[in-house]
Coordinates of C-alpha atoms and ligand atoms in Angstrom, one line a residue:
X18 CA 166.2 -189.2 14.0
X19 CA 164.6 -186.2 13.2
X20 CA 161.1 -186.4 11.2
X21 CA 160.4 -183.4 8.6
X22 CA 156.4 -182.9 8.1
X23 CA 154.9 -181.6 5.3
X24 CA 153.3 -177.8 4.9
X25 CA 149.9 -177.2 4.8
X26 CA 147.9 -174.4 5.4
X27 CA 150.3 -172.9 7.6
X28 CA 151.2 -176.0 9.5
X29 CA 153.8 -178.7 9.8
X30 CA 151.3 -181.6 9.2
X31 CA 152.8 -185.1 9.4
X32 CA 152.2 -187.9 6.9
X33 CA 151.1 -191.2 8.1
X34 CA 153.8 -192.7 6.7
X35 CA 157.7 -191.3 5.9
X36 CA 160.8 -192.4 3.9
X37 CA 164.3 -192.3 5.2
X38 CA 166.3 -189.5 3.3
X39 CA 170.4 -190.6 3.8
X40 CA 173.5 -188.5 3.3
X41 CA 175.2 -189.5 0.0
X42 CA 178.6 -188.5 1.6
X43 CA 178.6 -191.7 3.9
X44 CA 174.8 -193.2 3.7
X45 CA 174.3 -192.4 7.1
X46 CA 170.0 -191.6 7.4
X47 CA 169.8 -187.6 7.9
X48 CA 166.0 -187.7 8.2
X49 CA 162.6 -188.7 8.3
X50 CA 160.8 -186.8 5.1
X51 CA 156.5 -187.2 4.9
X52 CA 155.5 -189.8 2.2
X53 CA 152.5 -187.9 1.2
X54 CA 148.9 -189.4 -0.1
X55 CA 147.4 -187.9 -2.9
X56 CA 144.2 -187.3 -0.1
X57 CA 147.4 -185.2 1.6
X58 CA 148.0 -183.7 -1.7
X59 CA 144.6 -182.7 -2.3
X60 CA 144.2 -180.7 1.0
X61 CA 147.7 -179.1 0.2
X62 CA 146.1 -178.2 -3.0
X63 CA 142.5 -177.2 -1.1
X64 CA 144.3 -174.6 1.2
X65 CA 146.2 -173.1 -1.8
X66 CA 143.1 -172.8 -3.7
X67 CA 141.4 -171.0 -0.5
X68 CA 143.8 -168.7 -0.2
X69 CA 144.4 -167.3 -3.7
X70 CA 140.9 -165.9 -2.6
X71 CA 142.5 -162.8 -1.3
X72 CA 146.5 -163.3 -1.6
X73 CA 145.5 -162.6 -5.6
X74 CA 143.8 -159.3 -4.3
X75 CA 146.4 -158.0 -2.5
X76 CA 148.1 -154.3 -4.3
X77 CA 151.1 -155.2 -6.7
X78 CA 152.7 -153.2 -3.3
X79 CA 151.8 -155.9 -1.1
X80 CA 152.7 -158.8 -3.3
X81 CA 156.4 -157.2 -3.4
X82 CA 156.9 -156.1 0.5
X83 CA 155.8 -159.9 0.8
X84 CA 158.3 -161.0 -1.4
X85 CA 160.6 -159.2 -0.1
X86 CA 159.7 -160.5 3.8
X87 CA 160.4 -164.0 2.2
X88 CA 164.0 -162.9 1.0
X89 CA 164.9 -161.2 4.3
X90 CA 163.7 -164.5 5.9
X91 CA 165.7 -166.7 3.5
X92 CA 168.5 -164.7 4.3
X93 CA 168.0 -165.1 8.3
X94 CA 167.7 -168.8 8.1
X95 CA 170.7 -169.5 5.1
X96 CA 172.9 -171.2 7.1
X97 CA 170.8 -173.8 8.4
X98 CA 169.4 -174.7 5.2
X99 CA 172.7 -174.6 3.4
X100 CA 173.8 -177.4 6.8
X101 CA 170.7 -179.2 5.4
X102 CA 171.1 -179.2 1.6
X103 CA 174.6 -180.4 2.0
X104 CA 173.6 -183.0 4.6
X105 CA 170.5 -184.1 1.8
X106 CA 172.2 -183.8 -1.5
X107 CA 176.2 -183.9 -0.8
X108 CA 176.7 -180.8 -2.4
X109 CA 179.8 -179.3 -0.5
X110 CA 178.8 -176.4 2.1
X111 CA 182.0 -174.0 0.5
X112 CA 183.1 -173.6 -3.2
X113 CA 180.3 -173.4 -6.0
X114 CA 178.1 -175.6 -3.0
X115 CA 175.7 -175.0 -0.9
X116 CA 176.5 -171.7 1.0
X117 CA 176.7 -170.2 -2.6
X118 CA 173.3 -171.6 -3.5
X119 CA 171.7 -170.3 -0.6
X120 CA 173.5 -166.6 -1.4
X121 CA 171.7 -167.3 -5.1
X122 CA 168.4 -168.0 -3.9
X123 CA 168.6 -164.8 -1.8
X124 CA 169.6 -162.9 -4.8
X125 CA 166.8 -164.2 -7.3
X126 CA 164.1 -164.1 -4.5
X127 CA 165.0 -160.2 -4.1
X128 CA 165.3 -159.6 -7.8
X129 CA 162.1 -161.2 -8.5
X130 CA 160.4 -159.5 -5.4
X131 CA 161.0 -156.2 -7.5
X132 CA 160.1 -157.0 -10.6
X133 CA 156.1 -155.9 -12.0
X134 CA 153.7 -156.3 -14.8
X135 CA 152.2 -153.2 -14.7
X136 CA 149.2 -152.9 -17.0
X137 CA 149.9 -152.0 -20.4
X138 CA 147.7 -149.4 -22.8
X139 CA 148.1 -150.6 -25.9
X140 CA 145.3 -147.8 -27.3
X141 CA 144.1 -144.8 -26.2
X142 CA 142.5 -142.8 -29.0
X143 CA 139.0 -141.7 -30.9
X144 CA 138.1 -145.7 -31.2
X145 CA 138.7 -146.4 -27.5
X146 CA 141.2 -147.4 -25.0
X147 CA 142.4 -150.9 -24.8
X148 CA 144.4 -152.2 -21.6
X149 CA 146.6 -155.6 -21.3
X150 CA 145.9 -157.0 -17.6
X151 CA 148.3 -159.6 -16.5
X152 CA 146.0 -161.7 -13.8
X153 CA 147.3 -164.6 -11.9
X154 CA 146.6 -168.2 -12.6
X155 CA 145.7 -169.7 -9.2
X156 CA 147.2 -172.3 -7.9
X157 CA 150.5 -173.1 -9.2
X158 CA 152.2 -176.5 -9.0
X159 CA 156.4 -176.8 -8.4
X160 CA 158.0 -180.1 -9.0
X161 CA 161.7 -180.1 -8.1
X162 CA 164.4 -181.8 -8.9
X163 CA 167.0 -183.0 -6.8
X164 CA 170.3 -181.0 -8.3
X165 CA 170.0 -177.7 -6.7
X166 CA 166.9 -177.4 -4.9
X167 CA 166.4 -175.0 -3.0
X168 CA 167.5 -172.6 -5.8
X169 CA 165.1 -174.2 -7.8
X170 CA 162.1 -173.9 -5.8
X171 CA 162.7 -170.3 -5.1
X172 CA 163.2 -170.2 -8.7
X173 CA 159.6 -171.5 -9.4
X174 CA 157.8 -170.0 -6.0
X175 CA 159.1 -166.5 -5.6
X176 CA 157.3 -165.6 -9.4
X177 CA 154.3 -167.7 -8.1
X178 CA 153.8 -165.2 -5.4
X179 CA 155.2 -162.0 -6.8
X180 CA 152.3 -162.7 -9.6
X181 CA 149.4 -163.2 -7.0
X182 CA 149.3 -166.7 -7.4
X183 CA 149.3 -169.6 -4.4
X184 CA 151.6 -172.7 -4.4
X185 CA 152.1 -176.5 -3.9
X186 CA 155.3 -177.5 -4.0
X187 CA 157.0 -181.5 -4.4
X188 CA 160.2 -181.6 -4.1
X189 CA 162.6 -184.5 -5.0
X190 CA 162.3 -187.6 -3.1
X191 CA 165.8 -187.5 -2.9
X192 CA 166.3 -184.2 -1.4
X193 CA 163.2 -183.0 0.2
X194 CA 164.4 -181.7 3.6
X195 CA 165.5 -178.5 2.7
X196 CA 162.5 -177.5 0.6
X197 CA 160.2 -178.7 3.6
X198 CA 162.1 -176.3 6.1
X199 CA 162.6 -173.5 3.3
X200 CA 158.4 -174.1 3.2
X201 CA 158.4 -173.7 6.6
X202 CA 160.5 -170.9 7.0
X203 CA 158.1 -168.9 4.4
X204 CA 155.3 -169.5 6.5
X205 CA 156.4 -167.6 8.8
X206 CA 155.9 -164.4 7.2
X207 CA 153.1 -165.6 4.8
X208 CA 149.3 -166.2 5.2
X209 CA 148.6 -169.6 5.6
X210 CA 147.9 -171.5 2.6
X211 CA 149.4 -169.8 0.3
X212 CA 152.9 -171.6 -0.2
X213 CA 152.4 -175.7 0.6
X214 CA 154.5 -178.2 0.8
X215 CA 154.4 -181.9 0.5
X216 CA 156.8 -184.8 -0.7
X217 CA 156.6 -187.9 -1.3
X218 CA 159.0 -191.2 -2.1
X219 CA 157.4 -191.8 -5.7
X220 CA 156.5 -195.4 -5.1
X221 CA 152.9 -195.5 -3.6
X222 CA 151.1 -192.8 -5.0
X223 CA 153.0 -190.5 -7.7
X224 CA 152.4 -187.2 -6.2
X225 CA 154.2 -185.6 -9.5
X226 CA 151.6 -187.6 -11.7
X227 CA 148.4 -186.3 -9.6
X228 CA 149.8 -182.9 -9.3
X229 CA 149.8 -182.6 -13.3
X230 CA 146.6 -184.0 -13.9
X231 CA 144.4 -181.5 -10.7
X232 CA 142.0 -180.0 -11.9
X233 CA 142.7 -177.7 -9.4
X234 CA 146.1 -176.7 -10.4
X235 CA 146.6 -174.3 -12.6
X236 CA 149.8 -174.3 -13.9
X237 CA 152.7 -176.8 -13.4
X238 CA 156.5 -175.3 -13.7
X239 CA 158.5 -178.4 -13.4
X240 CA 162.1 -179.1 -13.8
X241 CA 163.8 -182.2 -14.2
X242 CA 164.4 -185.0 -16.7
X243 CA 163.0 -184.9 -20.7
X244 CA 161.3 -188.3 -20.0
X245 CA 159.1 -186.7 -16.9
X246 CA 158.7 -183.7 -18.2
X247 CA 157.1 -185.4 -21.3
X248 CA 154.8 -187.1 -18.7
X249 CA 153.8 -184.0 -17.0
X250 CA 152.8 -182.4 -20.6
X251 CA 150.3 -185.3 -21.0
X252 CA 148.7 -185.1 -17.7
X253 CA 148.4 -181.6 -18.1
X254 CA 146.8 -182.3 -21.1
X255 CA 143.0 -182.8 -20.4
X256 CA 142.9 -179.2 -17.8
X257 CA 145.2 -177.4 -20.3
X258 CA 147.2 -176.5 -17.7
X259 CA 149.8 -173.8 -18.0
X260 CA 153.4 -175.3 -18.4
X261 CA 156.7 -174.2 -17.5
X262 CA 159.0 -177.1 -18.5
X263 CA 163.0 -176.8 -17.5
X264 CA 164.8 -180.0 -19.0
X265 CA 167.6 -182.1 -19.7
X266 CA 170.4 -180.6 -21.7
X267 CA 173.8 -181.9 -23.3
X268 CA 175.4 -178.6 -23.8
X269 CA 178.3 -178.3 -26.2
X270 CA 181.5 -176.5 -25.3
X271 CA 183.4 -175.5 -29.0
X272 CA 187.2 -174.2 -28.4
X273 CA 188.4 -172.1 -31.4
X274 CA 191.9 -172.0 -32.9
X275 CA 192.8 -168.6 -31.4
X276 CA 192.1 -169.6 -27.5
X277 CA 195.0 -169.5 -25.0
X278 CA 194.7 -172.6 -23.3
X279 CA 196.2 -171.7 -19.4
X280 CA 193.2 -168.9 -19.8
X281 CA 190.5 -170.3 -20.2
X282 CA 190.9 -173.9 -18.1
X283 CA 189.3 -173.0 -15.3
X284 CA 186.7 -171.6 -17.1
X285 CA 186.4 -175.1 -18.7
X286 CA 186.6 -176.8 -15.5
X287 CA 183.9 -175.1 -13.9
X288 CA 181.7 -175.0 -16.8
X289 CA 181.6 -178.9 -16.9
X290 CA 181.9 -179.8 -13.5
X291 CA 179.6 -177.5 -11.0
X292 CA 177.9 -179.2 -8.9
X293 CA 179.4 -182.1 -9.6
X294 CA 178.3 -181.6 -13.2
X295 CA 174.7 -182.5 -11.7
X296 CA 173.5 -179.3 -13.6
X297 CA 171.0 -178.9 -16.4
X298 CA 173.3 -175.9 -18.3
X299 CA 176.3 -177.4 -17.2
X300 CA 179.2 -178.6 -20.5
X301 CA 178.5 -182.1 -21.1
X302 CA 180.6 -182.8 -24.0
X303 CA 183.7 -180.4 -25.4
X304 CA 184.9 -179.7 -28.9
X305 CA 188.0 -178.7 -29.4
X306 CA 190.0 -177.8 -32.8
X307 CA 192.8 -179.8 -33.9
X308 CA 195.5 -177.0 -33.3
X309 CA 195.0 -176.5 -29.4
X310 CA 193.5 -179.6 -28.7
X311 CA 196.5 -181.1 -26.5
X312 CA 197.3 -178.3 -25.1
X313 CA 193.6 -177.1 -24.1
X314 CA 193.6 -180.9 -22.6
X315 CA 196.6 -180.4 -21.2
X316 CA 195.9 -177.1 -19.6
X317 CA 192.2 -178.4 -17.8
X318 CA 193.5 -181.9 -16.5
X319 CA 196.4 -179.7 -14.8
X320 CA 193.8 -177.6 -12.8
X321 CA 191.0 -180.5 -12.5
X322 CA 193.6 -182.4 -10.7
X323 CA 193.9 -179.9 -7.7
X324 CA 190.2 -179.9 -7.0
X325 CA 189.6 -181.3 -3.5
X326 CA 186.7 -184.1 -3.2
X327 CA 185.7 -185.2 -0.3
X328 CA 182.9 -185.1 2.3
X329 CA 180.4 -181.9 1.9
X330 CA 180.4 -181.4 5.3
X331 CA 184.3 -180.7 5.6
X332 CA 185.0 -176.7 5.0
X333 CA 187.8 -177.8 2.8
X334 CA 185.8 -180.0 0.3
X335 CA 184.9 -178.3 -3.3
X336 CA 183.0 -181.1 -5.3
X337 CA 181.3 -183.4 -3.1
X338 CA 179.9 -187.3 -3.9
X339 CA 177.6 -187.8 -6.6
X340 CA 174.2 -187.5 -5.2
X341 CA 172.2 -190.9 -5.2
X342 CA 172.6 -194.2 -6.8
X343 CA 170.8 -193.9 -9.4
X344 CA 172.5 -191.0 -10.9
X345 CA 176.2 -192.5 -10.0
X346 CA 174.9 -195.9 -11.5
X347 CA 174.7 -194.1 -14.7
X348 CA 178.2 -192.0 -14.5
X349 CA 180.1 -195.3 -13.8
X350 CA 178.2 -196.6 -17.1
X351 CA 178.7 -194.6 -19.3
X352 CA 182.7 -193.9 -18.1
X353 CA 183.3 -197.2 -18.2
X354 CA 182.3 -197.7 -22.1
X355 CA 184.0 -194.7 -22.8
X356 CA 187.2 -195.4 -21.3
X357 CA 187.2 -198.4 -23.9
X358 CA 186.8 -195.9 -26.8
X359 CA 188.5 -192.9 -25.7
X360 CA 192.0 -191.8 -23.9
X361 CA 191.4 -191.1 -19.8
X362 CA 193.2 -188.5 -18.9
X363 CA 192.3 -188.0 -15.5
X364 CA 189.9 -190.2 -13.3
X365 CA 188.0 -193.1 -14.9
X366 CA 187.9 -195.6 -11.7
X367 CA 184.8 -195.1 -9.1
X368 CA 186.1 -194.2 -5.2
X369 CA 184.1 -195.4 -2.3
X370 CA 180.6 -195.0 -2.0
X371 CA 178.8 -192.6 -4.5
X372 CA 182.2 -190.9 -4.4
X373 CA 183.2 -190.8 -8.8
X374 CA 186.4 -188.7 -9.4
X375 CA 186.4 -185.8 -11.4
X376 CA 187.0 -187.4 -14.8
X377 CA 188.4 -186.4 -18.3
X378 CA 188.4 -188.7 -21.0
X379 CA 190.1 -187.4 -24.7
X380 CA 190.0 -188.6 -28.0
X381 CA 186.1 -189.7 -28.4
X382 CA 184.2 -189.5 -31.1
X383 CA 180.0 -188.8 -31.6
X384 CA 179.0 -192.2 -31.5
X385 CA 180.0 -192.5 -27.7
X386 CA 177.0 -193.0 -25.2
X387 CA 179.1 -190.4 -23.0
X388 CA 178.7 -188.0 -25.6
X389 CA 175.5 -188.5 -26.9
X390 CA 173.8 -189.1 -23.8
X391 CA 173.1 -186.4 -20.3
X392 CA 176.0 -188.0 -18.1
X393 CA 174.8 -185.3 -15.2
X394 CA 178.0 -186.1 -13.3
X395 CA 181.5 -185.9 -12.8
X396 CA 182.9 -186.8 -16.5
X397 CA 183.5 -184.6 -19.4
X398 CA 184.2 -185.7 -22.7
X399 CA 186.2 -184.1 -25.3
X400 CA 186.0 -184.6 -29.0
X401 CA 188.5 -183.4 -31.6
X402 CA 187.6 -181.4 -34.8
X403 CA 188.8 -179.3 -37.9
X404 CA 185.9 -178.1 -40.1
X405 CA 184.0 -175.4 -37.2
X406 CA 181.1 -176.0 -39.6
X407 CA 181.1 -179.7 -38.6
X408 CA 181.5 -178.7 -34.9
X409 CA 178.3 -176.1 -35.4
X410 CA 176.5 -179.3 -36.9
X411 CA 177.6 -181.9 -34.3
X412 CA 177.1 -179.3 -31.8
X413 CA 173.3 -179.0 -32.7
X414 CA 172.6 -182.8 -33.7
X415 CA 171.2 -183.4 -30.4
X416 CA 167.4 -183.5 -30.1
X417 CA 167.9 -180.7 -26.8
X418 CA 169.1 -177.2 -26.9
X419 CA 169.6 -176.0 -23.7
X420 CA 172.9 -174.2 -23.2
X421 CA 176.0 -174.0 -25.4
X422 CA 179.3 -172.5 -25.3
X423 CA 182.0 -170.8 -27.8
X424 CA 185.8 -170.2 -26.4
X425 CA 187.6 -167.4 -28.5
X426 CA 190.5 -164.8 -27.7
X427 CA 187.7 -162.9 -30.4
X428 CA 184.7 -162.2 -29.0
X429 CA 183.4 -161.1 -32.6
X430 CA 184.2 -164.5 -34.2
X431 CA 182.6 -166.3 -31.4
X432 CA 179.8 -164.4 -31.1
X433 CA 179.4 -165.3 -35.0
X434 CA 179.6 -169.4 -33.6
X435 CA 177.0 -168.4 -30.8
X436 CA 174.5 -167.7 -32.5
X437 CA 174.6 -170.5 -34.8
X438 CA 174.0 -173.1 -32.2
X439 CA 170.7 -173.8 -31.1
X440 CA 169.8 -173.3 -27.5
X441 CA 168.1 -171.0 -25.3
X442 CA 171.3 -169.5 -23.9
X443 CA 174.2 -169.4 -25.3
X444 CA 177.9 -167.7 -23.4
X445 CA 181.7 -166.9 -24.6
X446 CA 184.4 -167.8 -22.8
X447 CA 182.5 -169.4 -19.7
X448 CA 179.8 -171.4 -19.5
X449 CA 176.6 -171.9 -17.8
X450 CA 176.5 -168.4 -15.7
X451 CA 172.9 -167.8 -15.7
X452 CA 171.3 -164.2 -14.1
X453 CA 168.2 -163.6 -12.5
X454 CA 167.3 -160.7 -15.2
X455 CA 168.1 -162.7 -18.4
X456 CA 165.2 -165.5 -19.2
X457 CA 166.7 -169.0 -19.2
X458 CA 164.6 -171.7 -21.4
X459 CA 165.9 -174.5 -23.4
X460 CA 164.4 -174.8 -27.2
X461 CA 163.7 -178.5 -28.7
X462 CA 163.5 -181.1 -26.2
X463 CA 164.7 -179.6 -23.6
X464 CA 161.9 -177.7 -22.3
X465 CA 158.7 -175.4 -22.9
X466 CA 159.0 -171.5 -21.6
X467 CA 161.3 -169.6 -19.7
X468 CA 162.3 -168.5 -15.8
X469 CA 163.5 -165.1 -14.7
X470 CA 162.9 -161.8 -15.7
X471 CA 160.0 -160.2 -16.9
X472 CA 159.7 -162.9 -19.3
X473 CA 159.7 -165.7 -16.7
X474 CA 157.4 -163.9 -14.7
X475 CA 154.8 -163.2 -17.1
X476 CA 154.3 -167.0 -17.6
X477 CA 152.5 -167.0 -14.3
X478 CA 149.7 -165.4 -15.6
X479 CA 146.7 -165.3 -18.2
X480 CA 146.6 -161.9 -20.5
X481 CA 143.1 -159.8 -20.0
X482 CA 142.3 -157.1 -22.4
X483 CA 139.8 -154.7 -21.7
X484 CA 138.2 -152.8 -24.2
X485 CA 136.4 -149.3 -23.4
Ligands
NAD511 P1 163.4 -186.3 -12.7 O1 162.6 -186.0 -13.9 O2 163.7 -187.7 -12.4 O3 162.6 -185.8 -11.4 C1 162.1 -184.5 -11.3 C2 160.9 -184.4 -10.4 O4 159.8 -185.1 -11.0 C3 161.1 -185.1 -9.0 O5 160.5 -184.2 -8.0 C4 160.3 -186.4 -9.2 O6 159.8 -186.9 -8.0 C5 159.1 -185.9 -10.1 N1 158.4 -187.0 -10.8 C6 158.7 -188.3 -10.9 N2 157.8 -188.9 -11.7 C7 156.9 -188.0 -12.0 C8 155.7 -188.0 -12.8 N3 155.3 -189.1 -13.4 N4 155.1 -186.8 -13.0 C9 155.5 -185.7 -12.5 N5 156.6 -185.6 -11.7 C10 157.3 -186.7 -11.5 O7 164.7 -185.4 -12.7 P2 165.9 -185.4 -11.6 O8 166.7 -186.7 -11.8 O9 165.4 -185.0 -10.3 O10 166.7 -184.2 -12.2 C11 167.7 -184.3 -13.2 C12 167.2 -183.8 -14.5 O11 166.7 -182.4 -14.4 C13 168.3 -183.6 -15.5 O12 167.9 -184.1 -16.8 C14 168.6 -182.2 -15.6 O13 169.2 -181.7 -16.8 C15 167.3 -181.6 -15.4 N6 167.3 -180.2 -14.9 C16 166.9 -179.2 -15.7 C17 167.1 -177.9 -15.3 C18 166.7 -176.8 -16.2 O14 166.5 -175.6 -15.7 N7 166.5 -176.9 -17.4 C19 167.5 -177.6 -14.0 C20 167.9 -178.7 -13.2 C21 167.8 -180.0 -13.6

């Protein structure tokens, strides 16, 4: 079986002990990944720190021809990693899968390679001059999770570098593989040290827990769950570290009167099911009014029954198996009590292995687990209303605001819905179709700060202002 080591300083250093990473298609073992030490940790974060000597003195020219070395490499090597991902996560290679995440990496690794803080003059008068520097942090740490990973850690390293700063990166027990190689693959055309990677299984040492409590790490962007990300925010605590937290989300999908039902179900489908509904701004729970509702139900269970499942690896698949046990553990939970509340309209039942059919299930009401809690997976619930002002409300009665979504044949109205709901991003008529020059955040629980655009970048740096 092949054996994956772990990045540092510029090379492939293996652990003395590894974990088995298995294909959730079939359980078949893919891999050997590194089970990292927090003494491995500490010399990941050693090398970063020695190299942010001069990769945060290169020319703002420099740090974007680098960046834009790492995209052109991405792009040279996209097809093995998207063999990989799907291999490591299940994720199908075609459809919304892993081909297309590779092709979205690409794309927010070149965006963000030509983005630039420029120094600002905020005075230049009689009284003096006063300039806004942006300098970089140091060295940054990237936990990953296991949904979309190596989206996500070009997501975090790409404005890491393109800032001047240097990197460790942990990826998901889970899915680790492709971030290793992806690590790997950036070394080539990068100095060594300044992007690291290690993993680890979670159980011996938490390398997540050490990495937010270094005092040698600067800043921690982290995405994953609420209840780690809470974690990382106290361990961060005591070296007032800088924090970029992405969390958990149950975004709420409200269909108004006027919507034409055939339209917008695909829309629908794909909003609540990408990725297997394994993503963090993906529809967890849909509100539709009284007047459409069958028909809007109706119209989605009619296309979400043509969707192929089936093995990633097969070119034909489109949603692949849920990705680990723990995750489809939760999924058959929760669909179970639900289907004891609520009418199934389409799936319900578990298949084989981590395989979970897309599933619909009508007629619920607020009090459901299904609804109240992040499924992450394969099953949408939809709840009925009249009064859109009691929509609005349920909408926004969970404690995290990540996405939202309003469905209306009139963009005005909805846009009047929109921006009533509170979350960080909010779309009309589709859901969840996020852009590498539009800052994505959640407010409340479901995270601190924002990625992408200028915005996203900044928050891998410290303000200076010098006075003359
Ligand atoms: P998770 O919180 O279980 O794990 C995320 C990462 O944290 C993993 O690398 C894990 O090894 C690490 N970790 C574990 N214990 C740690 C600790 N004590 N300190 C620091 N790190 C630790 O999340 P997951 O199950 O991998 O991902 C699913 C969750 O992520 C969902 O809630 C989803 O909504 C969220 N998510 C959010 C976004 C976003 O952008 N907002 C994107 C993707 C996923």
């Amino acid at each position: 079986m092949p054996s994956f080591g772990m990045m540092i300083d510029g090379h492939s250093v293996a652990a003395a002990d590894t974990f088995t990473v298995f294909n959730p298609a079939d359980g078949s073992p893919v891999a050997e990944a590194p089970n990292a030490t927090v003494a491995d940790l500490d010399r990941a974060v050693a090398a970063a720190k020695a190299a942010f000597e001069s990769w945060s003195r290169k020319t703002d020219a420099e740090l974007q021809a680098a960046c834009e070395a790492v995209t052109e490499a991405i792009g040279e090597h996209a097809e093995e990693l998207a063999q990989l991902l799907t291999a490591e996560q299940g994720k199908p290679l075609n459809g919304l899968g892993s081909r297309w995440e590779l092709g979205g990496a690409q794309a927010w690794a070149g965006y963000t390679a030509g983005l630039s803080l420029p120094m600002k003059v905020l005075q230049d008068n009689n009284e003096g001059r006063v300039e806004l520097f942006r300098n970089p942090l140091g060295v940054v740490g990237s936990i990953t999770p296991w949904n979309f990973p190596v989206m996500i850690a070009v997501w975090h390293i790409l404005p890491a570098l393109r800032t001047g700063n240097t990197v460790v990166i942990k990826p998901s027990p889970f899915t680790p593989l492709s971030t290793l190689r992806l690590v790997e693959i950036m070394n080539t055309v990068l100095p060594a040290g300044v992007v690291n990677a290690v993993s680890a299984d979670d159980q011996h040492d938490n390398i997540g827990a050490a990495m937010s409590g270094h005092p040698d790490i600067r800043k921690i962007v982290f995405t994953g769950s609420c209840a780690t990300g809470q974690k990382v925010m106290q361990g961060a605590a005591e070296t007032m570290k800088r924090l970029t937290l992405e969390l958990g989300g149950n975004d709420a999908g409200i269909v108004l009167p006027d919507v034409d039902p055939q339209a917008i179900a695909e829309g629908l489908f794909w909003g609540a099911f990408i990725n297997n509904g394994q993503t963090c701004a993906a529809m967890k729970r849909l509100y539709v009014h009284d007047s459409v509702y069958d028909a809007v139900c109706d119209a989605l269970v009619a296309y979400a029954r043509n969707i192929p499942v089936g093995d990633g690896r097969e070119e034909g698949s489109v949603l692949g198996p849920v990705s680990n046990l723990m995750q489809f553990d939760k999924v058959k939970r929760l669909v179970e009590d639900a289907s004891g509340r609520g009418r199934v309209l389409l799936g319900g039942k578990p298949g084989d292995g981590l395989f979970f059919p897309p599933t619909i299930i009508a007629d619920l009401t607020d009090d459901a687990p299904l609804v109240t809690e992040e499924q992450f997976g394969p099953a949408l619930p939809i709840i009925r209303y009249t009064d859109i002002d009691a929509a609005i409300a349920q909408a926004n009665a969970s404690a995290t605001g990540l996405g939202g979504s309003v469905w209306s044949a009139d963009v005005a109205s909805a846009h009047k819905v929109a921006r009533r709901l509170e979350c960080g991003s909010v779309w009309i008529n589709k859901h969840g179709a996020i852009q590498p020059n539009a800052p994505f955040g959640g407010v409340k629980s479901s995270g601190v700060g924002v990625e992408f655009g200028e915005e996203g970048l900044a928050e891998y740096t410290d303000i200076q202002v010098v006075f003359s």
